[in-house]
PDB file of C-alpha atoms in Angstrom:
ATOM      1  CA  UNK A 220     113.628  79.258 113.284  1.00 65.00           C
ATOM      2  CA  UNK A 221     115.038  81.759 110.885  1.00 68.00           C
ATOM      3  CA  UNK A 222     113.807  84.319 108.430  1.00 76.00           C
ATOM      4  CA  UNK A 223     116.045  83.512 105.457  1.00 81.00           C
ATOM      5  CA  UNK A 224     113.110  83.082 103.065  1.00 79.00           C
ATOM      6  CA  UNK A 225     111.644  86.447 104.051  1.00 77.00           C
ATOM      7  CA  UNK A 226     115.045  88.130 103.764  1.00 79.00           C
ATOM      8  CA  UNK A 227     115.582  86.696 100.264  1.00 78.00           C
ATOM      9  CA  UNK A 228     112.127  87.844  99.192  1.00 74.00           C
ATOM     10  CA  UNK A 229     112.810  91.410 100.294  1.00 75.00           C
ATOM     11  CA  UNK A 230     116.364  91.535  98.982  1.00 77.00           C
ATOM     12  CA  UNK A 231     115.364  92.609  95.471  1.00 70.00           C
ATOM     13  CA  UNK A 232     113.353  95.490  96.888  1.00 70.00           C
ATOM     14  CA  UNK A 233     116.225  96.561  99.117  1.00 71.00           C
ATOM     15  CA  UNK A 234     118.703  96.416  96.230  1.00 69.00           C
ATOM     16  CA  UNK A 235     116.423  98.512  94.041  1.00 68.00           C
ATOM     17  CA  UNK A 236     115.622 101.056  96.739  1.00 67.00           C
ATOM     18  CA  UNK A 237     118.251 103.532  95.569  1.00 66.00           C
ATOM     19  CA  UNK A 238     117.153 103.218  91.948  1.00 67.00           C
ATOM     20  CA  UNK A 239     113.513 103.594  92.914  1.00 66.00           C
ATOM     21  CA  UNK A 240     114.215 107.087  94.209  1.00 65.00           C
ATOM     22  CA  UNK A 241     114.505 108.108  90.578  1.00 65.00           C
ATOM     23  CA  UNK A 242     111.288 106.647  89.178  1.00 67.00           C
ATOM     24  CA  UNK A 243     110.398 110.140  88.016  1.00 72.00           C
ATOM     25  CA  UNK A 244     107.044 110.552  89.709  1.00 74.00           C
ATOM     26  CA  UNK A 245     104.515 109.013  92.031  1.00 72.00           C
ATOM     27  CA  UNK A 246     102.980 107.231  89.053  1.00 78.00           C
ATOM     28  CA  UNK A 247     106.370 105.702  88.223  1.00 77.00           C
ATOM     29  CA  UNK A 248     106.599 104.376  91.759  1.00 75.00           C
ATOM     30  CA  UNK A 249     103.113 102.901  91.492  1.00 81.00           C
ATOM     31  CA  UNK A 250     104.068 101.164  88.237  1.00 82.00           C
ATOM     32  CA  UNK A 251     107.178  99.726  89.868  1.00 79.00           C
ATOM     33  CA  UNK A 252     105.017  98.424  92.735  1.00 80.00           C
ATOM     34  CA  UNK A 253     102.664  96.739  90.251  1.00 83.00           C
ATOM     35  CA  UNK A 254     105.572  95.046  88.491  1.00 84.00           C
ATOM     36  CA  UNK A 255     107.018  93.857  91.820  1.00 82.00           C
ATOM     37  CA  UNK A 256     103.583  92.477  92.728  1.00 84.00           C
ATOM     38  CA  UNK A 257     103.181  90.632  89.424  1.00 85.00           C
ATOM     39  CA  UNK A 258     106.652  89.115  89.677  1.00 86.00           C
ATOM     40  CA  UNK A 259     106.060  88.081  93.280  1.00 84.00           C
ATOM     41  CA  UNK A 260     102.689  86.550  92.449  1.00 85.00           C
ATOM     42  CA  UNK A 261     104.190  84.598  89.549  1.00 87.00           C
ATOM     43  CA  UNK A 262     106.936  83.252  91.833  1.00 86.00           C
ATOM     44  CA  UNK A 263     104.383  82.232  94.483  1.00 85.00           C
ATOM     45  CA  UNK A 264     102.491  80.295  91.795  1.00 84.00           C
ATOM     46  CA  UNK A 265     105.685  78.526  90.622  1.00 87.00           C
ATOM     47  CA  UNK A 266     105.650  80.368  87.300  1.00 89.00           C
ATOM     48  CA  UNK A 267     108.754  81.724  85.589  1.00 90.00           C
ATOM     49  CA  UNK A 268     108.294  85.518  85.965  1.00 90.00           C
ATOM     50  CA  UNK A 269     110.139  86.298  82.724  1.00 91.00           C
ATOM     51  CA  UNK A 270     107.984  83.903  80.685  1.00 90.00           C
ATOM     52  CA  UNK A 271     104.843  85.209  82.382  1.00 90.00           C
ATOM     53  CA  UNK A 272     105.635  88.873  81.707  1.00 89.00           C
ATOM     54  CA  UNK A 273     106.593  88.090  78.107  1.00 90.00           C
ATOM     55  CA  UNK A 274     103.252  86.346  77.541  1.00 89.00           C
ATOM     56  CA  UNK A 275     101.305  89.200  79.139  1.00 88.00           C
ATOM     57  CA  UNK A 276     103.105  91.797  77.035  1.00 87.00           C
ATOM     58  CA  UNK A 277     102.321  89.784  73.890  1.00 88.00           C
ATOM     59  CA  UNK A 278      98.622  89.711  74.751  1.00 86.00           C
ATOM     60  CA  UNK A 279      97.827  92.946  76.566  1.00 87.00           C
ATOM     61  CA  UNK A 280      97.511  95.274  73.564  1.00 89.00           C
ATOM     62  CA  UNK A 281      94.544  93.380  72.076  1.00 89.00           C
ATOM     63  CA  UNK A 282      93.035  92.184  75.355  1.00 89.00           C
ATOM     64  CA  UNK A 283      89.756  93.784  76.531  1.00 91.00           C
ATOM     65  CA  UNK A 284      90.001  95.567  79.881  1.00 89.00           C
ATOM     66  CA  UNK A 285      86.844  93.820  81.087  1.00 92.00           C
ATOM     67  CA  UNK A 286      88.714  90.485  80.932  1.00 90.00           C
ATOM     68  CA  UNK A 287      92.011  91.619  82.438  1.00 87.00           C
ATOM     69  CA  UNK A 288      91.756  88.945  85.146  1.00 89.00           C
ATOM     70  CA  UNK A 289      92.495  86.360  82.437  1.00 89.00           C
ATOM     71  CA  UNK A 290      96.069  87.680  82.374  1.00 87.00           C
ATOM     72  CA  UNK A 291      96.758  86.916  86.033  1.00 85.00           C
ATOM     73  CA  UNK A 292      99.464  84.306  86.645  1.00 84.00           C
ATOM     74  CA  UNK A 293      97.130  81.527  87.770  1.00 83.00           C
ATOM     75  CA  UNK A 294      94.906  81.974  84.691  1.00 85.00           C
ATOM     76  CA  UNK A 295      97.658  81.666  82.061  1.00 79.00           C
ATOM     77  CA  UNK A 296      98.879  78.324  80.800  1.00 76.00           C
ATOM     78  CA  UNK A 297     102.499  78.919  79.856  1.00 76.00           C
ATOM     79  CA  UNK A 298     103.121  75.274  78.972  1.00 70.00           C
ATOM     80  CA  UNK A 299     101.130  75.662  75.754  1.00 59.00           C
ATOM     81  CA  UNK A 300     102.409  77.826  72.969  1.00 53.00           C
ATOM     82  CA  UNK A 301      99.264  79.901  72.782  1.00 46.00           C
ATOM     83  CA  UNK A 302      98.817  81.102  76.373  1.00 42.00           C
ATOM     84  CA  UNK A 303      95.327  82.259  77.274  1.00 41.00           C
TER      85      UNK A 303
END
């Protein structure tokens, strides 16, 4: 048994650790944690994180907060041109 998969998953966090010291505030750190979580969730659902984040950023400005769960990785269909 080995832990190569776990080590690879944590590598991006370890590489960014020094940069994360300069997020500017506690709120900046919380935002970074949210982005890491979204990217990790997209990867776990076999979704291209870059395509997922691009689609969310296209939609989020006009999307009602009460339906924010529609923007989660498993609710978006990135194969279609329209998304949600």
